[in-house]
Amino acid sequence: MSGFLAVLVVVLIFIVIFQIAKASEYVSILKGEKKARQQSNRINGFLLIAFLVLGLIGVYYCNDLLKGKILGESASDQGEGVDKLIYVTLLITGVVFVITQILLFVFAFKYQEKEGREAFYFPHSNKLEVIWTVIPAIALTILVAFGLKHWFQLTSDAPANAAIVEITGKQFNWLIRYPGKDGQLGRRSVHLIDPAASNELGVDWNDPLSKDDFQATEVHLVVGKPVKFVIGSRDVIHDVGLPQFRLKMDAVPGIPTTLWFTPKFTTKQMKEKTSNPDFTYEISCDQMCGSGHYSMRGVIVVETQAEYDAWVAKQPTQYSLAHPADAPAAAPKADSAQKTVAANIK
Ligand SMILES: [Cu+2]
């Protein structure tokens, strides 16, 4: 019903505008075209000023309403720099926006058609062209340079003590792998992917580094400790979006990407900070990747070292899940299994 009413209102508004336009046409014939044009210019001039004032009030109101309310404080050290960059960019573009909009509407009002006033013919000025090309070019170059500085930092080598977590996108969830005690991830091959054999990632069990790797349904991180994400995809392009940490990185099939950051607050601290008992850090897929895109929400838990260690101790290695027969004595039998597979490959 309300939808029908809305359509009706829009149609009526169009009819009213059409009738006003028609009436003003007749008025111009009666009054003389010049006089009618001047009057309509005056009305338009006032409407433009009203639009400017209401628009600026609206911009201020929306900013005030949403300031600091959408995402809150950055939850990573690196995100602070990103926030600062956004604020500086908003400040510069905001000042330019306000000045240009005021000039645009005020000039349209001030220099409307008037009796005895002629337009000043001003076709071209090289000096002016240079000024309004060079100044924005310098400002944008500086902003891009600061953006690149952050980008190079995020994608640079992680500190030596950084934890490593591998995140692989697939339609439609994230596969999360930890390197285990050795701190190194085992080799993978797309040809070895076999979900039926608990090997969704195609891990090469012949690689000794793969034996202690474990997979998880949530990403667990230690507060204050740098972490490096090794990001990939099994099918189409996804994107690891970390809104609370202010980071994102494409997950591209065949091309591993990385980023590193240091979480500042535990999930528990964030629950208190946001006064939201249901707060969770999330991984959102920031790349439209197919019909189930909306469901690619991953969960990140940031906790203390002790809580993290307790969690890690409970995680079975993916090797043991993929080789249940070897379970009682995983280590020695692993070697024999490795030899068998190696022999088969030969
Ligand atoms: Cu997606």
Short mmCIF file of C-alpha atoms and ligand atoms in Angstrom, two decimals:
data_model
loop_
_atom_site.label_atom_id
_atom_site.label_comp_id
_atom_site.label_asym_id
_atom_site.label_seq_id
_atom_site.Cartn_x
_atom_site.Cartn_y
_atom_site.Cartn_z
CA MET A 1 0.00 0.00 0.00
CA SER A 2 2.74 2.47 1.01
CA GLY A 3 4.61 1.56 -2.18
CA PHE A 4 1.56 2.41 -4.28
CA LEU A 5 1.18 5.73 -2.45
CA ALA A 6 4.84 6.60 -3.05
CA VAL A 7 4.45 5.96 -6.80
CA LEU A 8 1.25 8.04 -6.78
CA VAL A 9 3.04 10.94 -5.05
CA VAL A 10 5.91 10.83 -7.58
CA VAL A 11 3.45 10.79 -10.52
CA LEU A 12 1.51 13.73 -9.02
CA ILE A 13 4.72 15.72 -8.51
CA PHE A 14 5.59 15.18 -12.19
CA ILE A 15 2.12 16.34 -13.25
CA VAL A 16 2.44 19.47 -11.06
CA ILE A 17 5.89 20.29 -12.51
CA PHE A 18 4.58 19.74 -16.03
CA GLN A 19 1.60 22.05 -15.39
CA ILE A 20 3.83 24.77 -13.86
CA ALA A 21 6.14 24.59 -16.89
CA LYS A 22 3.16 24.86 -19.23
CA ALA A 23 1.68 27.78 -17.26
CA SER A 24 4.98 29.66 -17.20
CA GLU A 25 5.17 29.24 -20.96
CA TYR A 26 1.83 31.03 -21.34
CA VAL A 27 2.92 33.70 -18.81
CA SER A 28 6.07 34.38 -20.85
CA ILE A 29 3.95 34.91 -23.94
CA LEU A 30 1.75 37.36 -22.05
CA LYS A 31 4.51 39.21 -20.20
CA GLY A 32 7.11 39.21 -22.87
CA GLU A 33 9.85 36.60 -23.04
CA LYS A 34 12.67 38.70 -21.56
CA LYS A 35 10.84 39.65 -18.40
CA ALA A 36 9.66 36.08 -17.81
CA ARG A 37 13.22 34.77 -18.26
CA GLN A 38 14.60 37.25 -15.72
CA GLN A 39 11.96 36.24 -13.21
CA SER A 40 12.66 32.54 -13.64
CA ASN A 41 16.43 33.27 -13.31
CA ARG A 42 15.74 35.00 -10.00
CA ILE A 43 13.71 32.07 -8.71
CA ASN A 44 16.39 29.62 -9.84
CA GLY A 45 19.08 31.75 -8.15
CA PHE A 46 17.24 31.62 -4.80
CA LEU A 47 16.58 27.89 -5.17
CA LEU A 48 20.31 27.29 -5.82
CA ILE A 49 21.25 29.20 -2.64
CA ALA A 50 18.63 27.22 -0.68
CA PHE A 51 20.06 23.98 -2.10
CA LEU A 52 23.58 25.06 -1.08
CA VAL A 53 22.59 25.91 2.49
CA LEU A 54 20.46 22.79 2.99
CA GLY A 55 23.16 20.63 1.35
CA LEU A 56 25.95 21.96 3.58
CA ILE A 57 23.77 21.50 6.68
CA GLY A 58 23.06 17.93 5.51
CA VAL A 59 26.78 17.19 4.99
CA TYR A 60 27.59 18.54 8.47
CA TYR A 61 24.70 16.65 10.07
CA CYS A 62 25.63 13.29 8.49
CA ASN A 63 29.29 13.73 9.46
CA ASP A 64 28.37 14.60 13.02
CA LEU A 65 25.92 11.72 13.27
CA LEU A 66 28.32 9.05 12.01
CA LYS A 67 31.67 10.38 13.28
CA GLY A 68 33.54 7.52 14.95
CA LYS A 69 30.41 5.38 15.08
CA ILE A 70 30.81 3.06 12.12
CA LEU A 71 33.95 1.13 12.97
CA GLY A 72 35.36 2.73 16.11
CA GLU A 73 39.07 2.89 16.86
CA SER A 74 41.47 0.88 14.70
CA ALA A 75 42.27 -2.48 16.30
CA SER A 76 45.73 -2.78 14.73
CA ASP A 77 48.86 -0.61 14.96
CA GLN A 78 49.03 -0.42 11.17
CA GLY A 79 45.37 0.64 10.91
CA GLU A 80 46.13 3.83 12.87
CA GLY A 81 48.24 5.06 9.94
CA VAL A 82 45.46 4.14 7.50
CA ASP A 83 42.92 6.05 9.61
CA LYS A 84 45.21 9.10 9.70
CA LEU A 85 45.59 8.93 5.92
CA ILE A 86 41.81 8.82 5.46
CA TYR A 87 41.30 11.79 7.78
CA VAL A 88 43.97 13.87 5.99
CA THR A 89 42.45 12.95 2.59
CA LEU A 90 38.95 13.83 3.85
CA LEU A 91 40.19 17.11 5.27
CA ILE A 92 41.89 18.21 2.04
CA THR A 93 39.10 17.05 -0.28
CA GLY A 94 36.48 18.35 2.19
CA VAL A 95 37.92 21.88 2.22
CA VAL A 96 38.13 21.89 -1.60
CA PHE A 97 34.57 20.51 -1.82
CA VAL A 98 33.09 23.18 0.46
CA ILE A 99 34.94 26.07 -1.25
CA THR A 100 34.06 24.95 -4.80
CA GLN A 101 30.38 24.29 -3.95
CA ILE A 102 30.01 27.69 -2.29
CA LEU A 103 31.63 29.43 -5.29
CA LEU A 104 29.51 27.45 -7.76
CA PHE A 105 26.13 28.29 -6.19
CA VAL A 106 26.94 31.81 -4.98
CA PHE A 107 28.26 32.80 -8.43
CA ALA A 108 25.18 31.30 -10.11
CA PHE A 109 23.05 33.54 -7.85
CA LYS A 110 25.23 36.65 -7.94
CA TYR A 111 25.90 36.78 -11.66
CA GLN A 112 22.40 36.07 -12.92
CA GLU A 113 21.05 38.08 -15.83
CA LYS A 114 20.46 41.75 -14.97
CA GLU A 115 19.43 44.80 -16.90
CA GLY A 116 22.43 46.63 -18.35
CA ARG A 117 25.02 44.00 -17.30
CA GLU A 118 27.04 42.27 -19.96
CA ALA A 119 28.97 39.04 -19.62
CA PHE A 120 32.75 39.43 -19.50
CA TYR A 121 34.33 37.43 -22.31
CA PHE A 122 37.16 35.37 -20.82
CA PRO A 123 38.16 32.58 -23.20
CA HIS A 124 41.46 31.26 -21.88
CA SER A 125 44.35 31.82 -19.47
CA ASN A 126 47.48 29.68 -19.50
CA LYS A 127 48.43 30.88 -16.02
CA LEU A 128 45.10 29.80 -14.56
CA GLU A 129 45.26 26.44 -16.35
CA VAL A 130 48.73 25.78 -14.93
CA ILE A 131 47.65 26.75 -11.39
CA TRP A 132 44.58 24.52 -11.26
CA THR A 133 46.41 21.61 -12.83
CA VAL A 134 49.64 21.75 -10.84
CA ILE A 135 48.20 22.33 -7.35
CA PRO A 136 45.79 19.34 -7.41
CA ALA A 137 48.53 17.22 -9.06
CA ILE A 138 50.96 18.00 -6.22
CA ALA A 139 48.30 17.40 -3.54
CA LEU A 140 47.26 14.05 -5.06
CA THR A 141 50.89 12.97 -5.52
CA ILE A 142 51.56 13.61 -1.82
CA LEU A 143 48.44 11.63 -0.80
CA VAL A 144 49.37 8.74 -3.10
CA ALA A 145 52.95 8.77 -1.75
CA PHE A 146 51.68 8.40 1.84
CA GLY A 147 49.28 5.65 0.70
CA LEU A 148 52.17 3.80 -0.97
CA LYS A 149 54.26 4.13 2.19
CA HIS A 150 51.55 2.26 4.13
CA TRP A 151 51.08 -0.26 1.34
CA PHE A 152 54.80 -1.07 1.18
CA GLN A 153 54.90 -1.43 4.95
CA LEU A 154 51.90 -3.83 5.09
CA THR A 155 53.22 -5.98 2.28
CA SER A 156 56.88 -5.88 3.37
CA ASP A 157 58.65 -8.69 5.21
CA ALA A 158 56.98 -9.33 8.56
CA PRO A 159 59.04 -9.05 11.76
CA ALA A 160 60.96 -12.23 12.60
CA ASN A 161 58.68 -13.06 15.55
CA ALA A 162 55.50 -12.82 13.47
CA ALA A 163 53.06 -15.71 13.54
CA ILE A 164 52.03 -17.13 10.17
CA VAL A 165 48.46 -17.93 9.20
CA GLU A 166 47.45 -19.11 5.76
CA ILE A 167 44.02 -18.03 4.56
CA THR A 168 42.66 -19.54 1.38
CA GLY A 169 39.37 -18.40 -0.11
CA LYS A 170 37.05 -20.81 -1.83
CA GLN A 171 33.43 -20.62 -2.91
CA PHE A 172 32.12 -20.05 -0.25
CA ASN A 173 34.23 -20.04 2.89
CA TRP A 174 37.77 -19.49 4.14
CA LEU A 175 40.22 -22.35 4.72
CA ILE A 176 42.59 -21.50 7.55
CA ARG A 177 45.91 -23.28 8.07
CA TYR A 178 48.57 -22.84 10.75
CA PRO A 179 52.17 -23.97 10.26
CA GLY A 180 52.43 -25.85 13.58
CA LYS A 181 55.53 -25.93 15.80
CA ASP A 182 58.09 -25.66 12.99
CA GLY A 183 56.62 -22.29 11.94
CA GLN A 184 56.66 -23.31 8.27
CA LEU A 185 53.75 -24.32 6.09
CA GLY A 186 53.93 -27.56 4.13
CA ARG A 187 53.95 -27.52 0.34
CA ARG A 188 50.66 -27.52 -1.55
CA SER A 189 49.59 -28.50 -5.03
CA VAL A 190 46.29 -27.92 -6.75
CA HIS A 191 46.46 -31.52 -8.10
CA LEU A 192 46.38 -32.94 -4.57
CA ILE A 193 43.11 -31.27 -3.52
CA ASP A 194 40.86 -34.07 -2.25
CA PRO A 195 38.11 -33.03 0.17
CA ALA A 196 37.04 -36.69 0.60
CA ALA A 197 40.51 -37.43 2.02
CA SER A 198 40.46 -34.40 4.39
CA ASN A 199 42.76 -32.50 2.07
CA GLU A 200 40.78 -29.49 0.91
CA LEU A 201 43.96 -27.45 0.47
CA GLY A 202 45.92 -30.01 -1.55
CA VAL A 203 48.70 -30.30 1.02
CA ASP A 204 51.60 -32.50 -0.10
CA TRP A 205 51.97 -34.99 2.75
CA ASN A 206 55.42 -35.94 1.38
CA ASP A 207 56.69 -32.61 2.60
CA PRO A 208 57.93 -33.07 6.19
CA LEU A 209 56.91 -29.47 6.91
CA SER A 210 53.26 -30.42 6.37
CA LYS A 211 53.14 -32.99 9.19
CA ASP A 212 52.49 -30.55 12.04
CA ASP A 213 50.29 -28.10 10.12
CA PHE A 214 46.77 -27.81 11.45
CA GLN A 215 43.59 -26.33 10.04
CA ALA A 216 41.05 -24.34 11.98
CA THR A 217 37.58 -22.93 11.51
CA GLU A 218 38.52 -19.62 13.17
CA VAL A 219 41.65 -17.50 13.05
CA HIS A 220 43.21 -17.17 16.51
CA LEU A 221 45.78 -14.42 17.10
CA VAL A 222 47.84 -13.27 20.06
CA VAL A 223 47.30 -9.67 21.15
CA GLY A 224 50.35 -7.43 20.61
CA LYS A 225 52.15 -10.03 18.48
CA PRO A 226 52.62 -9.40 14.76
CA VAL A 227 50.96 -11.86 12.40
CA LYS A 228 51.57 -12.46 8.73
CA PHE A 229 48.64 -13.64 6.60
CA VAL A 230 49.56 -15.72 3.56
CA ILE A 231 46.54 -15.32 1.34
CA GLY A 232 45.39 -17.33 -1.65
CA SER A 233 42.36 -18.68 -3.44
CA ARG A 234 41.28 -22.09 -4.68
CA ASP A 235 38.92 -20.89 -7.38
CA VAL A 236 38.00 -17.25 -8.17
CA ILE A 237 39.30 -13.95 -6.79
CA HIS A 238 38.20 -13.31 -3.21
CA ASP A 239 39.41 -10.60 -0.85
CA VAL A 240 40.35 -10.86 2.80
CA GLY A 241 38.70 -7.79 4.34
CA LEU A 242 39.62 -6.96 7.94
CA PRO A 243 37.44 -3.92 8.73
CA GLN A 244 38.36 -3.57 12.41
CA PHE A 245 42.07 -3.76 11.55
CA ARG A 246 41.57 -1.40 8.55
CA LEU A 247 43.21 -3.80 6.12
CA LYS A 248 42.28 -5.80 3.07
CA MET A 249 44.09 -7.93 0.55
CA ASP A 250 43.01 -9.75 -2.61
CA ALA A 251 43.00 -13.55 -2.56
CA VAL A 252 44.09 -14.46 -6.08
CA PRO A 253 44.27 -18.03 -7.42
CA GLY A 254 47.87 -18.99 -8.17
CA ILE A 255 49.42 -15.80 -6.79
CA PRO A 256 49.98 -15.81 -3.01
CA THR A 257 49.64 -12.37 -1.42
CA THR A 258 50.70 -11.38 2.07
CA LEU A 259 50.10 -8.70 4.64
CA TRP A 260 51.14 -8.35 8.24
CA PHE A 261 49.78 -6.43 11.20
CA THR A 262 49.74 -6.34 14.99
CA PRO A 263 46.39 -6.67 16.78
CA LYS A 264 46.05 -4.14 19.59
CA PHE A 265 43.09 -5.43 21.59
CA THR A 266 41.79 -8.87 22.52
CA THR A 267 38.24 -9.80 21.47
CA LYS A 268 37.29 -9.51 25.16
CA GLN A 269 38.68 -5.95 25.37
CA MET A 270 36.80 -5.01 22.19
CA LYS A 271 33.55 -6.33 23.70
CA GLU A 272 34.07 -3.90 26.57
CA LYS A 273 35.27 -1.02 24.37
CA THR A 274 32.29 -1.30 22.03
CA SER A 275 29.83 -2.18 24.86
CA ASN A 276 28.75 -5.01 22.57
CA PRO A 277 28.80 -8.46 24.21
CA ASP A 278 28.45 -10.07 20.76
CA PHE A 279 31.46 -8.31 19.21
CA THR A 280 33.65 -10.47 16.95
CA TYR A 281 36.51 -9.51 14.68
CA GLU A 282 35.51 -10.60 11.22
CA ILE A 283 36.94 -11.49 7.86
CA SER A 284 34.57 -10.22 5.23
CA CYS A 285 35.01 -11.23 1.62
CA ASP A 286 35.48 -7.85 -0.07
CA GLN A 287 35.23 -9.18 -3.59
CA MET A 288 31.95 -10.21 -5.18
CA CYS A 289 32.80 -13.86 -5.83
CA GLY A 290 29.54 -15.63 -6.65
CA SER A 291 26.08 -16.50 -5.38
CA GLY A 292 27.26 -17.44 -1.86
CA HIS A 293 29.49 -14.37 -1.43
CA TYR A 294 27.38 -13.05 1.46
CA SER A 295 28.12 -16.15 3.52
CA MET A 296 31.92 -15.80 3.44
CA ARG A 297 32.22 -14.42 6.93
CA GLY A 298 35.25 -15.60 8.86
CA VAL A 299 35.82 -15.09 12.56
CA ILE A 300 39.04 -13.87 14.18
CA VAL A 301 39.65 -14.35 17.89
CA VAL A 302 42.35 -12.18 19.45
CA GLU A 303 43.45 -13.47 22.84
CA THR A 304 46.34 -13.61 25.30
CA GLN A 305 49.37 -15.84 24.70
CA ALA A 306 48.18 -18.31 27.39
CA GLU A 307 44.70 -18.60 25.86
CA TYR A 308 46.25 -19.02 22.41
CA ASP A 309 48.64 -21.75 23.59
CA ALA A 310 45.74 -23.62 25.20
CA TRP A 311 43.79 -23.40 21.95
CA VAL A 312 46.73 -24.58 19.81
CA ALA A 313 47.27 -27.58 22.13
CA LYS A 314 43.73 -28.76 21.32
CA GLN A 315 44.09 -28.62 17.54
CA PRO A 316 44.73 -31.97 15.81
CA THR A 317 47.17 -31.87 12.90
CA GLN A 318 45.55 -32.07 9.49
CA TYR A 319 47.90 -34.97 8.71
CA SER A 320 46.40 -37.04 11.52
CA LEU A 321 42.88 -36.26 10.26
CA ALA A 322 43.85 -37.24 6.72
CA HIS A 323 45.56 -40.42 7.90
CA PRO A 324 43.32 -41.82 10.66
CA ALA A 325 44.96 -45.23 10.37
CA ASP A 326 48.28 -43.73 11.44
CA ALA A 327 46.76 -42.04 14.47
CA PRO A 328 48.21 -44.13 17.37
CA ALA A 329 51.82 -43.46 16.32
CA ALA A 330 51.70 -40.63 13.89
CA ALA A 331 55.37 -39.74 13.69
CA PRO A 332 57.11 -43.02 12.75
CA LYS A 333 54.33 -44.22 10.44
CA ALA A 334 54.34 -40.88 8.75
CA ASP A 335 57.76 -41.64 7.37
CA SER A 336 56.68 -44.96 5.93
CA ALA A 337 53.57 -43.40 4.39
CA GLN A 338 55.80 -40.78 2.89
CA LYS A 339 58.04 -43.44 1.34
CA THR A 340 55.05 -45.29 -0.11
CA VAL A 341 53.66 -42.15 -1.73
CA ALA A 342 57.12 -41.20 -2.94
CA ALA A 343 57.55 -44.65 -4.47
CA ASN A 344 54.16 -44.39 -6.18
CA ILE A 345 55.10 -41.06 -7.68
CA LYS A 346 58.29 -42.55 -9.14
CU CU B 1 33.30 -13.12 -1.85
#
